[in-house]
Coordinates of C-alpha atoms and ligand atoms in Angstrom, one line a residue:
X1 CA 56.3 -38.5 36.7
X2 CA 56.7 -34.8 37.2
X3 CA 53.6 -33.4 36.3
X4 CA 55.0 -29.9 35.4
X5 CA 57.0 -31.8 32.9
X6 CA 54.1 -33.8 32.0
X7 CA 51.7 -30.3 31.3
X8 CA 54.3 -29.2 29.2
X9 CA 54.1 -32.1 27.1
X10 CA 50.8 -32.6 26.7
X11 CA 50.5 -29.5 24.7
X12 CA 53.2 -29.6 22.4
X13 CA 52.1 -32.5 20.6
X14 CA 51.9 -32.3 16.4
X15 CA 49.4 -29.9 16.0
X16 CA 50.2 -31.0 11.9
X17 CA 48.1 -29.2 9.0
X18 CA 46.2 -31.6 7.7
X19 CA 45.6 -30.8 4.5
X20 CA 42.6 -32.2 2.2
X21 CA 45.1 -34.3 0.2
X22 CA 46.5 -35.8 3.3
X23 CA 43.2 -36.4 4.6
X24 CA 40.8 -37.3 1.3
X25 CA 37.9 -39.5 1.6
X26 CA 37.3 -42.9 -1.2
X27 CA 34.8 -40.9 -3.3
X28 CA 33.9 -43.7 -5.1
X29 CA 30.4 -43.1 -5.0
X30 CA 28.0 -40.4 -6.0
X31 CA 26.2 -39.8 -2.4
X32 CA 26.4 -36.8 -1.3
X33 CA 29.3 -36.8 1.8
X34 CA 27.9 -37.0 5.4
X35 CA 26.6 -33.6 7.1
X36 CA 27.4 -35.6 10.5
X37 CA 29.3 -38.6 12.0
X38 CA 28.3 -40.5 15.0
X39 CA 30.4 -42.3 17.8
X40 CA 28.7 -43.9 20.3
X41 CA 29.9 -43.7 23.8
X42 CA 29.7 -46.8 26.5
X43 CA 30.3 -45.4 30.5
X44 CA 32.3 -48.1 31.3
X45 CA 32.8 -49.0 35.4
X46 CA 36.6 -49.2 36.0
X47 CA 37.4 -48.5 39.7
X48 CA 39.0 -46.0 40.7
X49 CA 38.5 -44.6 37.1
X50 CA 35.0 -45.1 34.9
X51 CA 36.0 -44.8 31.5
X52 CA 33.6 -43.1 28.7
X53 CA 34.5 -45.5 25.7
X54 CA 34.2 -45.6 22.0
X55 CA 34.9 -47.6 19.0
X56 CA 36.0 -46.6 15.7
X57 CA 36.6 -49.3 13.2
X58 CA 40.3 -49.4 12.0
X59 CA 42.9 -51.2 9.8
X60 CA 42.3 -53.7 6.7
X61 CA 40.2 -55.8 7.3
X62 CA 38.5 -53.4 9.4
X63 CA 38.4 -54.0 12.8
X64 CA 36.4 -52.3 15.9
X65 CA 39.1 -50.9 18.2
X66 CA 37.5 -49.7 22.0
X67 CA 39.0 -46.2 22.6
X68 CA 38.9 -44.3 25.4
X69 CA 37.7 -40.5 24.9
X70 CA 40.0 -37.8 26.3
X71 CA 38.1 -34.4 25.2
X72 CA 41.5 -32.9 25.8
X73 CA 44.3 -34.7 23.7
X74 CA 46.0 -33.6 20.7
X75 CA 46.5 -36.8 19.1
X76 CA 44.9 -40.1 19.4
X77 CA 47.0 -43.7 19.9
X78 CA 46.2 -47.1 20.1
X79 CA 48.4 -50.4 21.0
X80 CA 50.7 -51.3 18.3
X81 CA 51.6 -54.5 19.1
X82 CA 51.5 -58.0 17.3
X83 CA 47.5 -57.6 17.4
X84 CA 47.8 -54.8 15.4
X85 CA 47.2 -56.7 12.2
X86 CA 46.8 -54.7 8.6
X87 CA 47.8 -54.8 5.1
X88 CA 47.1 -50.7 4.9
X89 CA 49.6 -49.1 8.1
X90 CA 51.7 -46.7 7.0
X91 CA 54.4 -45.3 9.2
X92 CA 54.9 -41.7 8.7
X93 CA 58.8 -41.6 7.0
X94 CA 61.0 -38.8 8.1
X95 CA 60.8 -36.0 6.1
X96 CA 57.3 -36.4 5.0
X97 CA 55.2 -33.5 4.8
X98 CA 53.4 -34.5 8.3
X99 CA 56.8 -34.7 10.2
X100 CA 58.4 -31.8 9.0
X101 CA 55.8 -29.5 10.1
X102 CA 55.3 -31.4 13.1
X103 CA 59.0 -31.3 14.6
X104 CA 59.1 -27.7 15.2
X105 CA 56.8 -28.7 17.9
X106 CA 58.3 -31.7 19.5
X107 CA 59.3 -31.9 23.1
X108 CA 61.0 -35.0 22.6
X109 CA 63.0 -36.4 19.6
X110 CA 61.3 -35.9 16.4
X111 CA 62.9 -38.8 14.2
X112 CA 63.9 -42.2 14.8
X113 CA 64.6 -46.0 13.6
X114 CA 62.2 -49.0 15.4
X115 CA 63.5 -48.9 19.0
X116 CA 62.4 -51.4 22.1
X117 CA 62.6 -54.7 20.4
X118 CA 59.6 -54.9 18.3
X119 CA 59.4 -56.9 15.2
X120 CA 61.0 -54.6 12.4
X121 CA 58.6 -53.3 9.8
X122 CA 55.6 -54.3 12.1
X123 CA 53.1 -51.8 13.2
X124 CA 55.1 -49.5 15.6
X125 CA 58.6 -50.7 14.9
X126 CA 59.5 -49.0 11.1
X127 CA 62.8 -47.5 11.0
X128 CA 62.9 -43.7 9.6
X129 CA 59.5 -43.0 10.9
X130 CA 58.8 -39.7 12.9
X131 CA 57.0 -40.3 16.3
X132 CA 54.6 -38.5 18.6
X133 CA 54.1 -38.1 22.2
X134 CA 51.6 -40.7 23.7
X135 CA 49.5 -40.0 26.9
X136 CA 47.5 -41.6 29.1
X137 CA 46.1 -39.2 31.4
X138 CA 44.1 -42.3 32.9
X139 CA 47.3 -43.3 34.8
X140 CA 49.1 -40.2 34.4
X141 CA 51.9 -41.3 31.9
X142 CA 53.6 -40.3 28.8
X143 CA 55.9 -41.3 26.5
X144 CA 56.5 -42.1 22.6
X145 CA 55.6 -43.7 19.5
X146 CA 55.5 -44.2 15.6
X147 CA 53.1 -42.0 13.8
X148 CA 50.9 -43.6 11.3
X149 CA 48.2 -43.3 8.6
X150 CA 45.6 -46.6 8.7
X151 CA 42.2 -46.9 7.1
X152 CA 39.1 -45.9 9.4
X153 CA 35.6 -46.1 9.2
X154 CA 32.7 -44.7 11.3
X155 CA 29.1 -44.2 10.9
X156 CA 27.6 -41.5 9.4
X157 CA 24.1 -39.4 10.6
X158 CA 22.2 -40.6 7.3
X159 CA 22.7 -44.0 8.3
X160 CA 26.0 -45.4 6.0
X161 CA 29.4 -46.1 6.8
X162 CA 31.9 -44.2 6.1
X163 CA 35.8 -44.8 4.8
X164 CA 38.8 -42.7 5.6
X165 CA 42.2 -44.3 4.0
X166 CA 44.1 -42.0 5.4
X167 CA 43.5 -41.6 9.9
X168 CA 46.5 -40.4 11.7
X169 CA 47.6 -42.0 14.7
X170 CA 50.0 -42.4 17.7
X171 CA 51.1 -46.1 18.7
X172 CA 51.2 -46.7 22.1
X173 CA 53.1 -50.0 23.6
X174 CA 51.7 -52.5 26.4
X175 CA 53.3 -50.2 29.0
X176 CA 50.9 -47.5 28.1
X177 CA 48.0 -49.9 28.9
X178 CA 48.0 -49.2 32.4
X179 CA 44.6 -48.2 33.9
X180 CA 42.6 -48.5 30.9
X181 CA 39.7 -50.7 31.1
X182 CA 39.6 -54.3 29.7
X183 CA 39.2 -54.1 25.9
X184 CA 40.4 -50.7 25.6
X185 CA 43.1 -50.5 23.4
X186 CA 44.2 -46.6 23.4
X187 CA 42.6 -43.1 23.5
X188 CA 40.2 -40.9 20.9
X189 CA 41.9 -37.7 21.2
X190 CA 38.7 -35.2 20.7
X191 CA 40.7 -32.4 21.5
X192 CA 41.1 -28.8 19.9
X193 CA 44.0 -29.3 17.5
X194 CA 44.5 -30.3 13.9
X195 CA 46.1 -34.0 14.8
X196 CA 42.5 -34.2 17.0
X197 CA 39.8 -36.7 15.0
X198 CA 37.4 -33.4 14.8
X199 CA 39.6 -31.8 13.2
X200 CA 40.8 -34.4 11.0
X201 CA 37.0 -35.8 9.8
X202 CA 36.2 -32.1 9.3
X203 CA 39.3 -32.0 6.8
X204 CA 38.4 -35.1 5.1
X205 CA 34.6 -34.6 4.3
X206 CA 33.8 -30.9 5.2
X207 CA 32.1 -31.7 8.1
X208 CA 31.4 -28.2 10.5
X209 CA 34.2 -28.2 12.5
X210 CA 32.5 -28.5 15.7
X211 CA 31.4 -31.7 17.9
X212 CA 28.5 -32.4 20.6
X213 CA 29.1 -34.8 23.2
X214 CA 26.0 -36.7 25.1
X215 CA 26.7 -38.8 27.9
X216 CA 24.7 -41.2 29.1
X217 CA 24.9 -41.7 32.9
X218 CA 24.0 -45.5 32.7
X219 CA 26.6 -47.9 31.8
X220 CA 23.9 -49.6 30.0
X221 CA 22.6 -47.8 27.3
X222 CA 24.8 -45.3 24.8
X223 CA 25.5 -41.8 24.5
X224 CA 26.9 -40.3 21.7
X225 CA 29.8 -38.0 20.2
X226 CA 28.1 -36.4 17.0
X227 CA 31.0 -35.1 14.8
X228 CA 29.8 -32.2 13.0
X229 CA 26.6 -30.4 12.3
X230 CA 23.2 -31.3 14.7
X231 CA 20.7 -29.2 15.2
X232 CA 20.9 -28.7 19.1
X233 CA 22.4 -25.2 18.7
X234 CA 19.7 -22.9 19.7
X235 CA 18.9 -25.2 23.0
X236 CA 22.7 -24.1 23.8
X237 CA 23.9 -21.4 25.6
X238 CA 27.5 -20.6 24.7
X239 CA 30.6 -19.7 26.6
X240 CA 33.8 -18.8 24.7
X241 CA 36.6 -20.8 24.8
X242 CA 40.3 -19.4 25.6
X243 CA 43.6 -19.8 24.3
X244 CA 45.8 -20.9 27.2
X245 CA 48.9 -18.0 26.7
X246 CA 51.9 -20.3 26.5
X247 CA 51.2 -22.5 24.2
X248 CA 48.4 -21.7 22.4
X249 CA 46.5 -23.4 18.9
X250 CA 49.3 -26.5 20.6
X251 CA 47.2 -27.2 23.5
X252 CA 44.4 -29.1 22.4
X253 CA 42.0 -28.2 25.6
X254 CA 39.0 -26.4 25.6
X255 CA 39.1 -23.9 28.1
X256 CA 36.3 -21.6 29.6
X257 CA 36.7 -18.2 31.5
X258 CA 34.7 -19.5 34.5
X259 CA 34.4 -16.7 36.7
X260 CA 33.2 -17.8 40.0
X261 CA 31.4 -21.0 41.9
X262 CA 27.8 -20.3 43.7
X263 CA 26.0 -22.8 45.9
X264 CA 22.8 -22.3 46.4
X265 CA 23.1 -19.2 44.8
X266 CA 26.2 -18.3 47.2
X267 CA 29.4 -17.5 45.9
X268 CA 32.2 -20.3 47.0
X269 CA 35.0 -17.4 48.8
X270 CA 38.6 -18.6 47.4
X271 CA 40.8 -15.9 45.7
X272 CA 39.6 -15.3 41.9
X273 CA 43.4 -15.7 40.8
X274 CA 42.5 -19.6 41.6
X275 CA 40.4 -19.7 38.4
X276 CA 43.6 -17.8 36.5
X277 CA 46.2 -19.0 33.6
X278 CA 49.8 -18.9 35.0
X279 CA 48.3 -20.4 38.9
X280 CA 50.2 -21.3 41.2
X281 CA 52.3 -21.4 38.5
X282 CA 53.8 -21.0 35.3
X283 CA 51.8 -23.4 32.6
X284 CA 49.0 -24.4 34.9
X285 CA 45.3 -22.9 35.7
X286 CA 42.1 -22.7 33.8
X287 CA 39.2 -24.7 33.9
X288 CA 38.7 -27.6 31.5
X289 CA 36.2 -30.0 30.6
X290 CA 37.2 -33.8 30.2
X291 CA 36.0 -37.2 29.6
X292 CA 39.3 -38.6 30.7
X293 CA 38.3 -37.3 34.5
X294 CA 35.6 -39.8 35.7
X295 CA 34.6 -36.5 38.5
X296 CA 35.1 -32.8 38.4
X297 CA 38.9 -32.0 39.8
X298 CA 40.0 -29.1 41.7
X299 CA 42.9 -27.2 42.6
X300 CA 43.1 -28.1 46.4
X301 CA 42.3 -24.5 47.6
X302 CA 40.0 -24.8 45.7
X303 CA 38.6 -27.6 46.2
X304 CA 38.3 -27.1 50.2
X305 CA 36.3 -24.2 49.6
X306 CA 33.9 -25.9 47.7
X307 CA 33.6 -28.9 49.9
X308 CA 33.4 -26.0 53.1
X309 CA 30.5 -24.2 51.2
X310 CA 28.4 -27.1 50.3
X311 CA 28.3 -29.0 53.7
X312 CA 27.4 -25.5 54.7
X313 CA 24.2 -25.3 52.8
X314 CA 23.1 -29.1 53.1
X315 CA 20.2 -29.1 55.4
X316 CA 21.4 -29.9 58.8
X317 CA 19.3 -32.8 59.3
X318 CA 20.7 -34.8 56.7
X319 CA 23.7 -36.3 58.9
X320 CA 27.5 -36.7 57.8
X321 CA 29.1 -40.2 56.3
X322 CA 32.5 -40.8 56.6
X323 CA 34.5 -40.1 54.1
X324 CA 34.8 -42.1 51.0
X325 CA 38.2 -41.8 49.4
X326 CA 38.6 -40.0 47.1
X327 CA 35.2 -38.1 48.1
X328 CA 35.6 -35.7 51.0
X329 CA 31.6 -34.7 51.9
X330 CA 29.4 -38.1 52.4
X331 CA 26.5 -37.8 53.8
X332 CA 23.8 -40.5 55.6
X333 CA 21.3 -40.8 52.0
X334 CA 17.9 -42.0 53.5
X335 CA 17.7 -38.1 54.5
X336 CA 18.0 -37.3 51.6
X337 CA 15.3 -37.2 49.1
X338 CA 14.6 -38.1 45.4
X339 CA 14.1 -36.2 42.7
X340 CA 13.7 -36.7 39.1
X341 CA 17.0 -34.7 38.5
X342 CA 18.7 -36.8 41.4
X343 CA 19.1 -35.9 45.2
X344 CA 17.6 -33.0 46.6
X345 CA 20.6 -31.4 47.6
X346 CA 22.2 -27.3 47.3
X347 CA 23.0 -26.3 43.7
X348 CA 26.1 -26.1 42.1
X349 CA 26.1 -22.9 39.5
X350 CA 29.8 -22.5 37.5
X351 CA 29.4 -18.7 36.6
X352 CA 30.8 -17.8 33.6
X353 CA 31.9 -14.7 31.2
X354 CA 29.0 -12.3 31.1
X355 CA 26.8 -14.3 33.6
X356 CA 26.4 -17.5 31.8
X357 CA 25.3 -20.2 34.3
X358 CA 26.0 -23.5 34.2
X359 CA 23.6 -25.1 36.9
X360 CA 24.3 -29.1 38.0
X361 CA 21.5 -30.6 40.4
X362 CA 22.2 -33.3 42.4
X363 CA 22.1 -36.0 39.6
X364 CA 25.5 -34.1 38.3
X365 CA 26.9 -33.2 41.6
X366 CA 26.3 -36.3 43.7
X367 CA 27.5 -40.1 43.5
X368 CA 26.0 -43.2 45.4
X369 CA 29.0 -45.0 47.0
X370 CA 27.0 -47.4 49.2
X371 CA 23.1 -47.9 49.4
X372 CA 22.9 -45.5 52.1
X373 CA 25.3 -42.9 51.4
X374 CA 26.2 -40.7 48.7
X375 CA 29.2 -38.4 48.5
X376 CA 29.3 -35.1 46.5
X377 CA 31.2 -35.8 43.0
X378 CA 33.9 -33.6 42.6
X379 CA 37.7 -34.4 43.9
X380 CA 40.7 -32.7 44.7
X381 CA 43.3 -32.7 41.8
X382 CA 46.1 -33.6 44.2
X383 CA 44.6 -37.1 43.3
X384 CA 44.7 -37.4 39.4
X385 CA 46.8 -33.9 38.4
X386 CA 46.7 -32.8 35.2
X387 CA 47.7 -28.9 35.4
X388 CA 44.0 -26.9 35.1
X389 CA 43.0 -25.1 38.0
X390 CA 39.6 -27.2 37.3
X391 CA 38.8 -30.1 34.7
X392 CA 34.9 -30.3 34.6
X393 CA 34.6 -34.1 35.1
X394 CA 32.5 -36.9 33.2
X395 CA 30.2 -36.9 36.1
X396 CA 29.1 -34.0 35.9
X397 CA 28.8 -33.8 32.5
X398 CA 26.4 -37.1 32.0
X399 CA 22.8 -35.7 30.7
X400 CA 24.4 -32.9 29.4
X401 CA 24.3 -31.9 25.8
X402 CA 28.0 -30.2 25.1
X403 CA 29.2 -28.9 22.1
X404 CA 32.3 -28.3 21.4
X405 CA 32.6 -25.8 18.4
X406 CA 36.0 -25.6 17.4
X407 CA 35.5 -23.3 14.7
X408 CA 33.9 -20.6 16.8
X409 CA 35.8 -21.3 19.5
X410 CA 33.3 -21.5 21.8
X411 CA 31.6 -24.4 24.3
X412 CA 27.4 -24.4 24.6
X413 CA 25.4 -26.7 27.2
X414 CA 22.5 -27.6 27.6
X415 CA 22.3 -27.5 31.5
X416 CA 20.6 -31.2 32.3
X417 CA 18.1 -33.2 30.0
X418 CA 16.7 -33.9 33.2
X419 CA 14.8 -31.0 33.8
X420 CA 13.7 -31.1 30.2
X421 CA 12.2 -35.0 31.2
X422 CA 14.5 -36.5 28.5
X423 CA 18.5 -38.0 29.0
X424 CA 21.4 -38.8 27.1
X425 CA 20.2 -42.4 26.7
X426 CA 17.2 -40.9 25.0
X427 CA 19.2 -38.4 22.5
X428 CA 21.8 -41.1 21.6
X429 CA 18.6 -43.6 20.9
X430 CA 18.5 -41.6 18.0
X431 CA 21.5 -42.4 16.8
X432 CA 22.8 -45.6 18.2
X433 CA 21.3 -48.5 19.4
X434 CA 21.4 -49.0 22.6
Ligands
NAG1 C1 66.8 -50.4 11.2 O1 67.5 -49.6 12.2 C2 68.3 -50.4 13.0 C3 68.8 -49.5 14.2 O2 69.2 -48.2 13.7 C4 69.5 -50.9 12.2 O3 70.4 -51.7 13.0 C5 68.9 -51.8 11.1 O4 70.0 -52.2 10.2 C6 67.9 -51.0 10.3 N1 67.2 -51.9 9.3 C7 67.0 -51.6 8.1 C8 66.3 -52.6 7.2 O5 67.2 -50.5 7.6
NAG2 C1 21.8 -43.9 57.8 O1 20.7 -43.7 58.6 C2 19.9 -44.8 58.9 C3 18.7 -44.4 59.6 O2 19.0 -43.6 60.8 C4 20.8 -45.8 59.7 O3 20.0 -47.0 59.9 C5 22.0 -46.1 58.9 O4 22.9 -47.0 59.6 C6 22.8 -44.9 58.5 N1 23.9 -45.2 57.6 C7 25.1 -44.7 57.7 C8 26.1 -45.2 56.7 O5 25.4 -43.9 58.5

């Protein structure tokens, strides 16, 4: 797969209006609609990739479907196939509002009849149905598939479930499987656009257009994606969100202006055009944050520099491991010692746009590999490329509270509920069981 090609793609997808009569929820009763919706996240071991998983519940009869979450995507997708059983999919006909305005934005042919020897008039296989662009950034591929509108249902804050006739979706095939982990039968696109489920629950019941994500670092207890208003805001400190300049509202990833990398308060030396739009070239650059990317990535030069500066400033006593593909600083772990918020090891500070820190202690910036060594947590992106200069990884974001506020465009964390002797685990409690 060319991965230039593959960048390009991945942010032309339908960014599609979705208006309220498209997206209307049953009011059939007289509660008063939900303020917030909750979907609980598993941290699901997959080697080489951990997954952070949800489930939204999906078709008639309603079904749980395990999705992975990609912060990033435009549009979510799930396996069409003969499980896909459901007396309320509706393949999205040609010339429907949602396809016309889409197609201006297609990459890829905008129309088609059921292609690849499907069952006709089966989920996935309609003829006359626009189609969408399906990735997998889990194993790096793309391709294409029927658009549909299928009943959904999620939980809501307050405690209810709640109905939405009318979710749209991508259908993905068997091929585009690969990598995910057993049960998981597509991606939740969280990403920034219209298609994106934030965007598309905030349509439907007025939710705040905004989302925080919690994850918890244990693969045993939850963490939690709250869709829509919390009341975490003022434990946030905010960074603004950028527009990447070539394509705009139809890149569905949230980008930060990170400024510069400090260990131990030192500034990582690699040329600032590194953390620019347009490097090393056209389409590529910025820094990202993503579920999808089990670890931080980094653009090699990058990445060297930040490996170089933090062997640097670990204490010299605490002796070398080998490497650990695909980790490049190990290091001998009975040196090191424990600390509530993980390893005492350097800190990592991502500087942002007027001196916004983002600090990660060694619980974010370190992973055990073997009982006696641990390896710091961030990879270069020469291993899973996806075009940003940076994507800040799942890793790193476990213990964190994030929101995503799409309406403000801007990002606010919570640096690590460590410190504040509480976790992810603890917040989602609140929510989900565990
Ligand atoms: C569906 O499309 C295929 C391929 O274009 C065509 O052969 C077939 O007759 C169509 N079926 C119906 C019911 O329209
Ligand atoms: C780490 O250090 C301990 C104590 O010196 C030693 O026994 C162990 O073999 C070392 N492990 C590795 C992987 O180097």
């Amino acid at each position: 797969m060319n991965s230039l090609l593959l960048f390009y793609c991945s942010c032309v997808l339908f960014p599609i209006l979705i208006s309220p009569s498209i997206a209307k929820t049953t009011a059939t009763s007289s509660l008063p609609q939900p303020k917030t919706l909750i979907l609980p996240v598993t941290k699901v071991p997959h080697f080489p990739r951990n997954q952070y998983v949800t489930v939204i519940k999906q078709r008639t009869p309603l079904v749980p479907i395990k999705l992975a979450v990609d912060l990033g995507l435009e549009n979510s997708w799930v396996l069409c196939d003969h499980s896909y059983v459901s007396s309320t999919y509706k393949p999205q006909h040609c010339g429907s509002p949602q396809c016309s305005f889409a197609s201006q934005y297609h990459t890829i042919e905008d129309c088609r009849d059921c292609f690849g020897g499907g069952t006709l008039n089966t989920p996935g296989c309609n003829n006359n149905t626009c189609i969408g662009d399906v990735h997998n950034f889990v194993a790096n591929i793309i391709s294409a598939g029927e658009l549909f509108r299928d009943v959904a249902s999620v939980e809501s804050a307050d405690g209810r479930a709640v109905y939405m006739p009318n979710l749209l979706f991508g259908c993905g095939d068997t091929m585009m499987m690969e990598g995910l982990a057993s049960g998981v039968k597509g991606i939740a696109a969280l990403g920034r656009t219209k298609l994106a489920l934030p965007s598309q629950f905030a349509a439907a019941f007025g939710l705040e257009k905004k989302f925080t994500v919690c994850l918890s670092s244990s693969t045993t207890s939850n963490g939690v994606v709250l869709l829509g208003k919390t009341d975490v805001s003022k434990s946030l400190a905010y960074t603004p969100t950028l527009f990447e300049p070539s394509f705009g509202k139809r890149n569905g990833k949230y980008y930060i202006d990170l400024k510069s990398i400090k260990i131990n308060d030192k500034v990582v030396p690699f040329p600032r055009k590194y953390l620019s739009f347009g490097y090393p070239y056209e389409y590529r650059g910025g820094t990202t944050l993503n579920t999808i990317y089990p670890y931080t990535v980094m653009f090699e030069l990058i990445h060297s520099a930040f490996v170089n500066s933090f062997v640097e400033a670990m204490p010299k006593d605490v002796p070398r491991a080998a490497d650990v593909s695909p980790f490049k600083a190990c290091f001998n772990s009975t040196y090191i010692a424990k600390t509530p918020v993980g390893p005492a090891v350097p800190t990592v500070d991502f500087v942002m746009k007027n001196g916004v820190v983002w600090r990660m202690l060694g619980a974010n910036t370190m992973v055990e590999v073997d009982k006696d060594v641990m390896c710091l947590a961030f990879v270069d992106y020469g291993e899973y490329s996806e075009g940003s200069a940076i994507v800040i990884g799942g890793h790193q974001l476990e213990d964190n509270l994030v929101q995503f506020d799409i309406a403000n465009n801007r990002v606010g964390f919570s640096n690590s509920l460590l410190s504040k002797q509480t976790s992810c685990s603890n917040f989602a409690a609140k929510y989900v069981n565990a």
